mmCIF file of C-alpha atoms and ligand atoms in Angstrom:
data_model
loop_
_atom_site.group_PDB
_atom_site.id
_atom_site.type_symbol
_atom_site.label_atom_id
_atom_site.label_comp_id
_atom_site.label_asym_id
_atom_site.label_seq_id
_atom_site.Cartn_x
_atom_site.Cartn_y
_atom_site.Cartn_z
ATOM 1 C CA UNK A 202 -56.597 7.074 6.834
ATOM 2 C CA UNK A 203 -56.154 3.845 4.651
ATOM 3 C CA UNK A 204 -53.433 1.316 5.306
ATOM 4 C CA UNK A 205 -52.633 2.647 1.804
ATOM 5 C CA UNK A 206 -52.232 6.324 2.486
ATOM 6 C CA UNK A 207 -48.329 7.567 1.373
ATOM 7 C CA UNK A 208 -46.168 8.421 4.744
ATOM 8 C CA UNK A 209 -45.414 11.684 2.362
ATOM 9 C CA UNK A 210 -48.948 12.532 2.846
ATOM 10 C CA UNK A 211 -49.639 11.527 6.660
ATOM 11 C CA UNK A 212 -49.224 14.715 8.222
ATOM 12 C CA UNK A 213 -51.055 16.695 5.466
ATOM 13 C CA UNK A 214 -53.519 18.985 6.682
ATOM 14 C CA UNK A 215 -55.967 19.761 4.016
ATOM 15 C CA UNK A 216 -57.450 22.929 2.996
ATOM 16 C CA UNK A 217 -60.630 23.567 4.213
ATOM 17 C CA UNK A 218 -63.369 25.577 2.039
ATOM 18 C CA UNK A 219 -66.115 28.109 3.688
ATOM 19 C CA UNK A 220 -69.085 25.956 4.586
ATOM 20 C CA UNK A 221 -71.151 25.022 1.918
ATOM 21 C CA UNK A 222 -74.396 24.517 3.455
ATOM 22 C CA UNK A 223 -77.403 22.394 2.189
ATOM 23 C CA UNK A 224 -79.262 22.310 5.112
ATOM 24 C CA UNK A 225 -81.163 26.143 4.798
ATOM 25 C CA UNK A 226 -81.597 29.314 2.551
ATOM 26 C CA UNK A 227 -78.416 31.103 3.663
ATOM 27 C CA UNK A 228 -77.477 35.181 2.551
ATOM 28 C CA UNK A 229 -74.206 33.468 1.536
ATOM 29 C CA UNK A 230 -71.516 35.926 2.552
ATOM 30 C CA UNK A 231 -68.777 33.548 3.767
ATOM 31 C CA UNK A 232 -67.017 32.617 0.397
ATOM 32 C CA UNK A 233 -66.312 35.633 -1.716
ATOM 33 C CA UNK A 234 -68.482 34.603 -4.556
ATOM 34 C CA UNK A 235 -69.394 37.312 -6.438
ATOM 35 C CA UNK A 236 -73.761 37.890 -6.030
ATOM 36 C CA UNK A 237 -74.218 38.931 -9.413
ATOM 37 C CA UNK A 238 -74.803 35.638 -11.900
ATOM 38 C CA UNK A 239 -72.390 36.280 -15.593
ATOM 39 C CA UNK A 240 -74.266 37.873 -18.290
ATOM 40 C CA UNK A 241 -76.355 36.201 -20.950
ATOM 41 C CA UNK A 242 -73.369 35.620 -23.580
ATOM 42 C CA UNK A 243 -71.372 34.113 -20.663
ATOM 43 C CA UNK A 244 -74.174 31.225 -20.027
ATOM 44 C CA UNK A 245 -74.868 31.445 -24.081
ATOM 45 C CA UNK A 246 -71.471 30.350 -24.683
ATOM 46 C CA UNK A 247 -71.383 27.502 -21.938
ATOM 47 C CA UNK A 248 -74.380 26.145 -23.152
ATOM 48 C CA UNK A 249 -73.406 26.068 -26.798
ATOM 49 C CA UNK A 250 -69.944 24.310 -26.082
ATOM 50 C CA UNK A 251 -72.755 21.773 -24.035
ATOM 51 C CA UNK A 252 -73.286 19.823 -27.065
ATOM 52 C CA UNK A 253 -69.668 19.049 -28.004
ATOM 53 C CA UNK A 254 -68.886 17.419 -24.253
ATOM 54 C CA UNK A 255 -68.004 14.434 -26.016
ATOM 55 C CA UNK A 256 -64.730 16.440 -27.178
ATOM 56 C CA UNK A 257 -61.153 17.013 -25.105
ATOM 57 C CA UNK A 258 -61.012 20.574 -24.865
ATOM 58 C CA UNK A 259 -57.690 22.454 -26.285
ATOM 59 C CA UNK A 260 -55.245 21.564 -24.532
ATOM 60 C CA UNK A 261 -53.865 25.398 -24.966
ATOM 61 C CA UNK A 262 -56.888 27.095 -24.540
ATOM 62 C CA UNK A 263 -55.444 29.332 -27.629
ATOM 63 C CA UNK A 264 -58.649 31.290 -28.004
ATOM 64 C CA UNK A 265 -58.917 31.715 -24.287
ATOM 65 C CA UNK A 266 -55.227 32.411 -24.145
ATOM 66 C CA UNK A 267 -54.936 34.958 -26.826
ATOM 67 C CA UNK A 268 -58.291 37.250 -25.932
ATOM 68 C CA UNK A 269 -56.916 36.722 -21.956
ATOM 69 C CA UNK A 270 -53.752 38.533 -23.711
ATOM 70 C CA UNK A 271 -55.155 40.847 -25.670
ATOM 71 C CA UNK A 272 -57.156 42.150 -22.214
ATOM 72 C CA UNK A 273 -53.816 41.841 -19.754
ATOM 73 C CA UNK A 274 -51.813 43.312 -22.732
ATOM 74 C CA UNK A 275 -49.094 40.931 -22.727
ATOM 75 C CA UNK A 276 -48.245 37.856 -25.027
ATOM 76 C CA UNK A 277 -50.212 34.525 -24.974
ATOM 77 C CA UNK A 278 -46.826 33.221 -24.310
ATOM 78 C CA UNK A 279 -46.892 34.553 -20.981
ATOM 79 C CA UNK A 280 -49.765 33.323 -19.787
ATOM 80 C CA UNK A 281 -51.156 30.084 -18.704
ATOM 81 C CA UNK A 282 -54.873 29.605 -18.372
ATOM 82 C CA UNK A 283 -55.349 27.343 -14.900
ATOM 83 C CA UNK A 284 -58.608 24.963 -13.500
ATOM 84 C CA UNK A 285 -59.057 28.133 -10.954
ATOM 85 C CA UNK A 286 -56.326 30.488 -9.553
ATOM 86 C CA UNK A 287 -55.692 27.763 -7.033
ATOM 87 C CA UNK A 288 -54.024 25.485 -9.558
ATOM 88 C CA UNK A 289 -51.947 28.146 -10.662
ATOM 89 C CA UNK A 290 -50.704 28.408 -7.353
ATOM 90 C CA UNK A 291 -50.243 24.717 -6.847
ATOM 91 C CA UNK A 292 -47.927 24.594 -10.565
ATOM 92 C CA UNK A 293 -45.847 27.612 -9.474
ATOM 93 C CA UNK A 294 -45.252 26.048 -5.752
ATOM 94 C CA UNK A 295 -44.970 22.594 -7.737
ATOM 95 C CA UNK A 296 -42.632 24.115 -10.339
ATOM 96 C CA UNK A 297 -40.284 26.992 -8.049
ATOM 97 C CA UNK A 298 -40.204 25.076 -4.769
ATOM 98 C CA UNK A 299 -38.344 22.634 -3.349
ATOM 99 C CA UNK A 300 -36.283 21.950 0.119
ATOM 100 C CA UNK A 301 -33.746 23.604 -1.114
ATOM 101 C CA UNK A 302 -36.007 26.769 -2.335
ATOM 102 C CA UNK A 303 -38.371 27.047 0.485
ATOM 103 C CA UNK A 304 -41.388 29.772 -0.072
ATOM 104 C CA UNK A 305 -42.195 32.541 3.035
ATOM 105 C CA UNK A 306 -45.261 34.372 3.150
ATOM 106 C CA UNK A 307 -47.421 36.309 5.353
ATOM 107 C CA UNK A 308 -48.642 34.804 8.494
ATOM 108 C CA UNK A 309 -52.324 36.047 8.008
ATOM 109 C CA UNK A 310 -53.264 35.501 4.246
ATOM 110 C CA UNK A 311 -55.112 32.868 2.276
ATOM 111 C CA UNK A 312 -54.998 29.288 3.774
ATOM 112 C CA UNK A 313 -53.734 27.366 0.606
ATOM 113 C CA UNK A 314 -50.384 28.723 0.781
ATOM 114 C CA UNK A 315 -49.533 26.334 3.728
ATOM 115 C CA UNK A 316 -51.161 23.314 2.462
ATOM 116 C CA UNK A 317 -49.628 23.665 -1.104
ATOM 117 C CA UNK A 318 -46.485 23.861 1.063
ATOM 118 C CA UNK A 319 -46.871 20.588 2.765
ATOM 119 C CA UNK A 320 -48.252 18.681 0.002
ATOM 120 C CA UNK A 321 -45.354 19.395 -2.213
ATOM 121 C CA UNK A 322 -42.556 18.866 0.799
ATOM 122 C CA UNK A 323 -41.616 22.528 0.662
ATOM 123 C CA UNK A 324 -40.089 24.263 3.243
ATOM 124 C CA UNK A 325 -42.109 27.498 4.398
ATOM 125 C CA UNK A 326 -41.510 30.537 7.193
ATOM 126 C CA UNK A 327 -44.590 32.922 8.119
ATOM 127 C CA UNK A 328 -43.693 36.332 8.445
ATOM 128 C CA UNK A 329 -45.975 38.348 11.061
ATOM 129 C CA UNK A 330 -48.037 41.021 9.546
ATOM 130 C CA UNK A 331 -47.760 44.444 11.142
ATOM 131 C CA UNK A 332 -50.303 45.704 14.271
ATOM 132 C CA UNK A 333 -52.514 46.975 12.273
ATOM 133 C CA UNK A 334 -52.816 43.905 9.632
ATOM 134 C CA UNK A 335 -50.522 45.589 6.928
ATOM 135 C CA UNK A 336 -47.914 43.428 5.160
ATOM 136 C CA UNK A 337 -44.577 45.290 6.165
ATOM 137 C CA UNK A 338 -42.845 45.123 2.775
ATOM 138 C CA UNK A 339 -39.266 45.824 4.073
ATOM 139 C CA UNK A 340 -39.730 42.315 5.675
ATOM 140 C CA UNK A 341 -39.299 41.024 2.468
ATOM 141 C CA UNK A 342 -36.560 42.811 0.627
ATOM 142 C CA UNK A 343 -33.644 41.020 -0.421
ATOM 143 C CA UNK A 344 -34.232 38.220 1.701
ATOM 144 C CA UNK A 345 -33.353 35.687 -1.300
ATOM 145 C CA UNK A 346 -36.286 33.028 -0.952
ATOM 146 C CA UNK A 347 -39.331 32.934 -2.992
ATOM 147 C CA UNK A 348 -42.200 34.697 -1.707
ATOM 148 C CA UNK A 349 -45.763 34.680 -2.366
ATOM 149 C CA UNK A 350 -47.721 37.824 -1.450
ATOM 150 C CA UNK A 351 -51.712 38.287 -1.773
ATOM 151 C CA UNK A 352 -52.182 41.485 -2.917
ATOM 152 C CA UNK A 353 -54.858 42.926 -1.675
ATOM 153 C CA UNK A 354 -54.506 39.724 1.243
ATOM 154 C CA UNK A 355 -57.178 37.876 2.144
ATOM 155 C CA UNK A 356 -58.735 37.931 5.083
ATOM 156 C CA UNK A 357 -57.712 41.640 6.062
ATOM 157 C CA UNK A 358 -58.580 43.080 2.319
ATOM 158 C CA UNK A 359 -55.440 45.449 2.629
ATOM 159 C CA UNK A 360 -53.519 46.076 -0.633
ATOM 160 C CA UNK A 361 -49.848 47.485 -1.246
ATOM 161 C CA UNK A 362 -48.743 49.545 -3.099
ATOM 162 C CA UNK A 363 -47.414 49.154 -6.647
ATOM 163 C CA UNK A 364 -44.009 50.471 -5.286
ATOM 164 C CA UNK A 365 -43.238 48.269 -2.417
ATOM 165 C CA UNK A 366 -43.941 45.525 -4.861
ATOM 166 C CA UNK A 367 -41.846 46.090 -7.575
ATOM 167 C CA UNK A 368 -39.090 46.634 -4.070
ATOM 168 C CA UNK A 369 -39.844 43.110 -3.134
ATOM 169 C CA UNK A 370 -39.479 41.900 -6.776
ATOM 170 C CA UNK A 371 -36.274 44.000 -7.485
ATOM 171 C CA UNK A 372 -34.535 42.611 -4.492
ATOM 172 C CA UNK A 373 -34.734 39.024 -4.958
ATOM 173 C CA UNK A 374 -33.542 38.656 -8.380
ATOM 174 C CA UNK A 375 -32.955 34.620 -7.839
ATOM 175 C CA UNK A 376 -36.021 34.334 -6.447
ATOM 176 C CA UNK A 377 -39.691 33.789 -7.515
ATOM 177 C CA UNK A 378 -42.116 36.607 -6.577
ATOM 178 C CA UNK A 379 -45.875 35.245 -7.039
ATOM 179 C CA UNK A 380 -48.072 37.749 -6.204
ATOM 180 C CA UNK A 381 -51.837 36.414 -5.833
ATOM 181 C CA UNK A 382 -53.623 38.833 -7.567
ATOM 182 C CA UNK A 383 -57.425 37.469 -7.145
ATOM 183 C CA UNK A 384 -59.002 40.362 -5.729
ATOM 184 C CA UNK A 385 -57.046 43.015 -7.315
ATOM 185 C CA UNK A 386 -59.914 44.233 -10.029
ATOM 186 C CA UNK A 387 -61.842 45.420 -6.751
ATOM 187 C CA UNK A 388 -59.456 48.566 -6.191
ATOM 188 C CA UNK A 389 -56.049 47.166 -5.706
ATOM 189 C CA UNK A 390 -53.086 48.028 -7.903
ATOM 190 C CA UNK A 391 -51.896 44.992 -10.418
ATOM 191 C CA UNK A 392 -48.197 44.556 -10.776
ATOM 192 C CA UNK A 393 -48.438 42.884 -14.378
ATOM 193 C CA UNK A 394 -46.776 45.604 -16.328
ATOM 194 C CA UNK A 395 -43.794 45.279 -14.089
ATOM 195 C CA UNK A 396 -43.480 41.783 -16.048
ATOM 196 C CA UNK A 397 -41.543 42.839 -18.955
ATOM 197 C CA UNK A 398 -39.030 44.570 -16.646
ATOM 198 C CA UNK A 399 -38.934 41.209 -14.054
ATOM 199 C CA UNK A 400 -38.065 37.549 -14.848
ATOM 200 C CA UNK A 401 -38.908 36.517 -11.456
ATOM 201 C CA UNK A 402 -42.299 37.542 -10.934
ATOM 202 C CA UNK A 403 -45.357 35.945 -11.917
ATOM 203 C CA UNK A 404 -48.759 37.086 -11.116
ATOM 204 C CA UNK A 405 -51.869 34.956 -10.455
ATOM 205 C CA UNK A 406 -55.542 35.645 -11.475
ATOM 206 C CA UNK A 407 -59.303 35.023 -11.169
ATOM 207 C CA UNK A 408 -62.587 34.803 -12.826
ATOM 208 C CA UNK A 409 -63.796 33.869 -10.003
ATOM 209 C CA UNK A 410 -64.517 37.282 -8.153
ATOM 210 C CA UNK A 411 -64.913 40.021 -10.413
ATOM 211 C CA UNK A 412 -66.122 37.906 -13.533
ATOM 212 C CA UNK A 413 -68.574 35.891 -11.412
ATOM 213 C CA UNK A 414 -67.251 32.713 -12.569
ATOM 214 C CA UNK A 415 -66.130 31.095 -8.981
ATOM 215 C CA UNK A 416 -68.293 27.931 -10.674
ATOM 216 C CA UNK A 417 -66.470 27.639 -13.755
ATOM 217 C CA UNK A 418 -63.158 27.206 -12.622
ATOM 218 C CA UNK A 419 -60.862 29.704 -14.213
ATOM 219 C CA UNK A 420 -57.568 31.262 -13.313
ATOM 220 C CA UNK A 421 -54.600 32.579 -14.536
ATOM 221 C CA UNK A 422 -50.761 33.038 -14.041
ATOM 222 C CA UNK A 423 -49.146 35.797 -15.986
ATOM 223 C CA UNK A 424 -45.322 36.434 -16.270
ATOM 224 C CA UNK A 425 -41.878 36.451 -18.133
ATOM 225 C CA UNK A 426 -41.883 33.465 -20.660
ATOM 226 C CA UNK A 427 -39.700 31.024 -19.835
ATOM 227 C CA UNK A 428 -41.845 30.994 -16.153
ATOM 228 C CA UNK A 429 -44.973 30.223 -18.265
ATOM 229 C CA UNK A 430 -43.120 27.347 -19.799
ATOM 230 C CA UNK A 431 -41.941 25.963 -16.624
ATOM 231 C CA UNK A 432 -45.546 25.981 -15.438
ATOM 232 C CA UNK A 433 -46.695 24.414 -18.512
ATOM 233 C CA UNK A 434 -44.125 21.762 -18.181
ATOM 234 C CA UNK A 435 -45.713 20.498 -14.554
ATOM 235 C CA UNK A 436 -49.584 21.143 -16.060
ATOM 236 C CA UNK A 437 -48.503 18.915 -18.701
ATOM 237 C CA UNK A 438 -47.001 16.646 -16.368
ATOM 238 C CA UNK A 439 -50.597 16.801 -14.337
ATOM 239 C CA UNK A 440 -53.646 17.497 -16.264
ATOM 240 C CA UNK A 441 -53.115 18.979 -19.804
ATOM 241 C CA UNK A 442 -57.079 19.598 -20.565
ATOM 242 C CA UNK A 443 -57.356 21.501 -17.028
ATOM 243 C CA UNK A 444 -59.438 23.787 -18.585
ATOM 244 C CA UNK A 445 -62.744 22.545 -19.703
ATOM 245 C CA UNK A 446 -64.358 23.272 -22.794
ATOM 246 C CA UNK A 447 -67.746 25.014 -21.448
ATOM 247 C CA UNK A 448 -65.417 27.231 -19.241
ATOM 248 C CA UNK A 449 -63.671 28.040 -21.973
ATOM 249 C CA UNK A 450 -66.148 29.806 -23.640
ATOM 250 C CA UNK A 451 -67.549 31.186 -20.724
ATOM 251 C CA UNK A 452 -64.007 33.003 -20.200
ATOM 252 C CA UNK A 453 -63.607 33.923 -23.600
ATOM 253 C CA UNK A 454 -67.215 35.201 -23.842
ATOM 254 C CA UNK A 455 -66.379 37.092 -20.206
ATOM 255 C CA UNK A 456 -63.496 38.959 -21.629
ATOM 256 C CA UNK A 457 -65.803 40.296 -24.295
ATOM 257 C CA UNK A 458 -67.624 42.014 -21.380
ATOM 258 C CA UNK A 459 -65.478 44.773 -20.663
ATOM 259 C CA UNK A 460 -68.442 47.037 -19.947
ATOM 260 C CA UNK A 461 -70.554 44.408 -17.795
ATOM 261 C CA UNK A 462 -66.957 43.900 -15.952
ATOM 262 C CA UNK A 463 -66.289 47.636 -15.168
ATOM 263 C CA UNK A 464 -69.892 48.053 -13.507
ATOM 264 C CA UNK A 465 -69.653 44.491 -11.939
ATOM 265 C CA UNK A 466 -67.027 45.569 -10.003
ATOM 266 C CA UNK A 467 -67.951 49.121 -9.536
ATOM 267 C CA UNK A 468 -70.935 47.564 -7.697
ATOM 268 C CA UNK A 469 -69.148 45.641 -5.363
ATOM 269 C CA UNK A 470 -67.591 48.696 -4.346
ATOM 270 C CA UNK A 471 -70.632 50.831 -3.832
ATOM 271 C CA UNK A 472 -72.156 47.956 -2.113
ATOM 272 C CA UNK A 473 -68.839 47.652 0.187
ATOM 273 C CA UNK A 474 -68.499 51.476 0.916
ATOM 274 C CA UNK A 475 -72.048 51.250 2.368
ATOM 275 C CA UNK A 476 -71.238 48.464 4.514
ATOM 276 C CA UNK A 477 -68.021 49.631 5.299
ATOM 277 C CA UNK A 478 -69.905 52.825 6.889
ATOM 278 C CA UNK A 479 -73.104 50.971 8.251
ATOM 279 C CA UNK A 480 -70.603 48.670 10.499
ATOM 280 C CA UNK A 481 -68.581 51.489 11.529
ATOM 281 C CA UNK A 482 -71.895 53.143 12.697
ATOM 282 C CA UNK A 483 -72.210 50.181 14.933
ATOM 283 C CA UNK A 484 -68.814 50.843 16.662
ATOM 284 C CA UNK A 485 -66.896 48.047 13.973
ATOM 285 C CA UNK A 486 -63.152 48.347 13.229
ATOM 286 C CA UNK A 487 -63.178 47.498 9.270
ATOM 287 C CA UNK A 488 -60.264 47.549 7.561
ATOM 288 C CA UNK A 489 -59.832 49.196 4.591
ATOM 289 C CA UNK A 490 -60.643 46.886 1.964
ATOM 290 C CA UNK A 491 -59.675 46.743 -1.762
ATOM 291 C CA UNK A 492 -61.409 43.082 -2.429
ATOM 292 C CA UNK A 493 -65.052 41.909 -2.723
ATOM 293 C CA UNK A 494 -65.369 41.225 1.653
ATOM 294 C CA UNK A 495 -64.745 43.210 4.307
ATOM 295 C CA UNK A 496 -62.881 42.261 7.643
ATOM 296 C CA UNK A 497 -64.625 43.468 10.730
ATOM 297 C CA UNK A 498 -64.220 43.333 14.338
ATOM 298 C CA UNK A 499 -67.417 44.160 16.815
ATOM 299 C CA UNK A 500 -66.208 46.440 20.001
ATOM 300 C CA UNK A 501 -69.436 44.593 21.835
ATOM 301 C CA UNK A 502 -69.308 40.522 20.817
ATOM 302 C CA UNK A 503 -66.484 38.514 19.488
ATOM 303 C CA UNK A 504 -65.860 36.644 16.135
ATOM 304 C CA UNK A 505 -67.105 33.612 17.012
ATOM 305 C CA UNK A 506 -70.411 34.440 18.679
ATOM 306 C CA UNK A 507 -71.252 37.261 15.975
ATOM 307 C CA UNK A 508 -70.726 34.357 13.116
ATOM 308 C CA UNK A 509 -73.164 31.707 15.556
ATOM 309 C CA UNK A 510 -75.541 34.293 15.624
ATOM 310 C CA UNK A 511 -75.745 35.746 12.298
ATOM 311 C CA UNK A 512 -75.391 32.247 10.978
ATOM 312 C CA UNK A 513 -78.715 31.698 13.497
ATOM 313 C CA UNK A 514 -80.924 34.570 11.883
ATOM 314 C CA UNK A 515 -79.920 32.953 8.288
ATOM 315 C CA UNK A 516 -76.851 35.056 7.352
ATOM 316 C CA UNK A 517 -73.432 33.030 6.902
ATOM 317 C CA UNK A 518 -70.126 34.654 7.379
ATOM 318 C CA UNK A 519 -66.935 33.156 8.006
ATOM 319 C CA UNK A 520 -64.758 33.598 11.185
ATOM 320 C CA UNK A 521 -61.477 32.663 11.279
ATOM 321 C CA UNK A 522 -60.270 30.487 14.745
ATOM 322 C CA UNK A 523 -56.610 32.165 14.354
ATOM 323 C CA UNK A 524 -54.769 33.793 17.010
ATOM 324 C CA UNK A 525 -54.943 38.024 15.911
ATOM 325 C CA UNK A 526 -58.085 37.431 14.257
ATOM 326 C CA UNK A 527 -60.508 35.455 16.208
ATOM 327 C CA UNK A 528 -62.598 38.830 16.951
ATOM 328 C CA UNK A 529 -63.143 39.420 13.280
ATOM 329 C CA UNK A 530 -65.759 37.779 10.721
ATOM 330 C CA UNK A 531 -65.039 38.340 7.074
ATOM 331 C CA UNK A 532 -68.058 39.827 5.171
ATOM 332 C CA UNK A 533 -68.494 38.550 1.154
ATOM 333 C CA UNK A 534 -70.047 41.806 -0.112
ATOM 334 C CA UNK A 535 -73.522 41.074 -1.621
ATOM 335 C CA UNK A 536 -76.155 42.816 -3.595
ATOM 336 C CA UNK A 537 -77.559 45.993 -1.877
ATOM 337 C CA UNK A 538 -80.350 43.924 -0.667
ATOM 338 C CA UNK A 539 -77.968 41.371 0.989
ATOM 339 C CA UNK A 540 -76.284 43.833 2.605
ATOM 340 C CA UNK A 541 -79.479 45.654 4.101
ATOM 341 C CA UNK A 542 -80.022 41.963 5.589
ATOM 342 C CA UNK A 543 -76.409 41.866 6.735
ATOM 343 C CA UNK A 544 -76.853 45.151 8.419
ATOM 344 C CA UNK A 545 -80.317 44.492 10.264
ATOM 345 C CA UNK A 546 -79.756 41.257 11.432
ATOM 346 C CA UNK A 547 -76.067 42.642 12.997
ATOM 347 C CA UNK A 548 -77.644 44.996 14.548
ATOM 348 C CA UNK A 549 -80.183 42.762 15.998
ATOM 349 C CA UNK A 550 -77.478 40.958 17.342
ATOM 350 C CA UNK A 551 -75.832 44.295 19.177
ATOM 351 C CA UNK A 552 -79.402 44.862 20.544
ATOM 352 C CA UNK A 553 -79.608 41.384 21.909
ATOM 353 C CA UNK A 554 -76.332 41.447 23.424
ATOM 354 C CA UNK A 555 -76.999 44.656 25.572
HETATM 355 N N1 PMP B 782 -56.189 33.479 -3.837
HETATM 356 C C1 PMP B 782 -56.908 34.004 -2.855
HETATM 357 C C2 PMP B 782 -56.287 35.023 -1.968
HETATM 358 C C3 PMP B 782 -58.233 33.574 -2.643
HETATM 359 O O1 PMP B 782 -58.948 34.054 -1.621
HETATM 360 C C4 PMP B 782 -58.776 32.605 -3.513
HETATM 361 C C5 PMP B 782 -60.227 32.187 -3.358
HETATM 362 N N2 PMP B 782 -60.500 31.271 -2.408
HETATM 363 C C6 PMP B 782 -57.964 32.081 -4.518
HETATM 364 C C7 PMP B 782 -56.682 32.557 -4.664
HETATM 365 C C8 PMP B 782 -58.408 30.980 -5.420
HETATM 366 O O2 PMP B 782 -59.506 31.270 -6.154
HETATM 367 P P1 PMP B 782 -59.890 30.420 -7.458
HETATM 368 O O3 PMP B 782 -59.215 29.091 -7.365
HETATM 369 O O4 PMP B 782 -61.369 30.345 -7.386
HETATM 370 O O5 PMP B 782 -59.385 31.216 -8.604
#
């Protein structure tokens, strides 16, 4: 740390991404990136909007904005196109948060909430997920705080219900209700037409799973309005071209791909209902996942050793160092082929371990 560094920043623990590695050919399962590269019109479209780099791109993403709301079925004016999920996240903490409105959310779930916490100054409570990794959704009715729920969560994979939702929303009518909806096209339930009924919620989205776009950077929030404005008010106050003009067109040209979307995502499931059964055979608990990964716990070597020794024979997933889920490694689902290596090399593993 520099001489320089802010005091409000000292303490900050930052985020930390699934290992990148450059040092060997990897079967990458350890980040959720979808396997399967964007069709042809996805690149076409990048590559044509290549040539005008020299350009700011629209501040509004309006074309973006308006085919994004023509798919959601909603109006462009309640949605905000973001540099990735992630900085949708980072407005709505930015923009609802503060000491005075601190943010709760489950204690297993995606890492960012915590660090989006600190670096803003905001307040934040973990609420323990049930024994068997299940968000208990009475635990957060009417408890008059803002929440932010990732539905399905990430690591576990285990979605709620629309229902308990729309409870959660319902009962904290002075509160903000973000639900994290980034691997919800994979077999979870979305709560965006309970928008027109809720001021208080707002939803976030991804191209980065089911659209294969993870590169690209491209997110969304959805929700009432006025929230959209708010949220615009702080990306204004940040980074008004957030979305760049090559990922634009990518998106746009993405949500002209309705059919390419529906099978994309269709194979991820085959591919994960296969897994699901092939680590099972093995003596695995896997929970039951609604998301592109699957979270898995061995009966005969723990988390940490599995990932050292898959990561050994050239397969990389990620293991989380967490109390309640050390003994688990979180499996990206891959192509068929991927997962064939997955399920070999694990069970070369077992074998070695005997
Ligand atoms: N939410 C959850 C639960 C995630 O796992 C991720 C992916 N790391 C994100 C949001 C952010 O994804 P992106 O910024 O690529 O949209």
């Amino acid at each position: 740390m520099s001489k320089f560094f802010s005091a409000k920043y000292a303490a900050l623990t930052p985020y930390v991404p699934g290992e990148q590695p450059k040092d060997a050919q990897y079967i990458k399962l350890n980040t959720n990136e979808s396997p399967f590269a964007p069709p042809a019109s996805v690149v076409a479209a990048a590559k044509q909007e290549a040539g005008k780099l020299h350009l700011y791109s629209d501040p509004e993403s309006a074309l973006l904005t308006k085919k994004a709301a023509e798919v959601w079925g909603v109006k462009d004016t309640q949605i905000l196109m973001t540099n990735g999920s992630d900085e949708a996240l980072n407005f709505a903490f930015m923009a609802f948060c503060d000491q005075t409105h601190p943010i709760v959310f489950p204690d297993i779930t995606y890492g960012f909430y915590p660090v989006f916490a600190e670096l803003n100054g905001i307040p934040y409570e973990k609420i323990p997920l049930k024994e068997d990794f299940s968000v208990d959704y009475h635990d957060y009715v009417g408890i008059s705080k803002n929440i932010v729920i990732a539905n399905p969560n990430a690591p576990t994979g285990l979605a709620l219900p629309l229902w308990q939702i729309e409870e959660i929303v319902k009962s904290n009518p002075d509160n903000v209700v973000i639900i994290d909806e980034a691997y919800v096209d994979f077999g979870g339930e979305s709560c965006v037409p309970l928008i027109e009924k809720y001021d208080n919620l707002l939803i976030t989205q991804t191209f980065s799973k089911s659209r294969s776009l993870a590169g690209a950077r491209l997110g969304l929030a959805i929700g009432n309005e006025t929230l959209i404005a708010d949220l615009n008010t702080v990306k204004y106050s940040t980074n008004p071209y957030n979305v760049n003009r090559m990922t634009a067109a990518a998106g746009y040209a993405a949500l002209c791909e309705a059919q390419w979307f529906e099978s994309n995502c269709a194979a991820i499931q085959e591919n994960r209902a296969y897994t699901a059964a092939a680590l099972k055979k093995m003596g695995f608990t896997v929970l039951d996942s609604k998301t592109n990964f699957l979270f898995a716990k061995s009966d005969k070597i723990g988390g940490r050793a599995l990932y050292e020794k898959l990561k050994a024979k050239g397969v990389l997933v990620r293991q989380f160092n967490a109390p309640r889920i050390a003994d688990f490694v979180r499996i990206t689902i891959g192509t068929k082929e991927q997962m064939d290596a997955l399920i070999e090399r694990t069970a070369e593993v077992l074998e070695e371990e005997k």
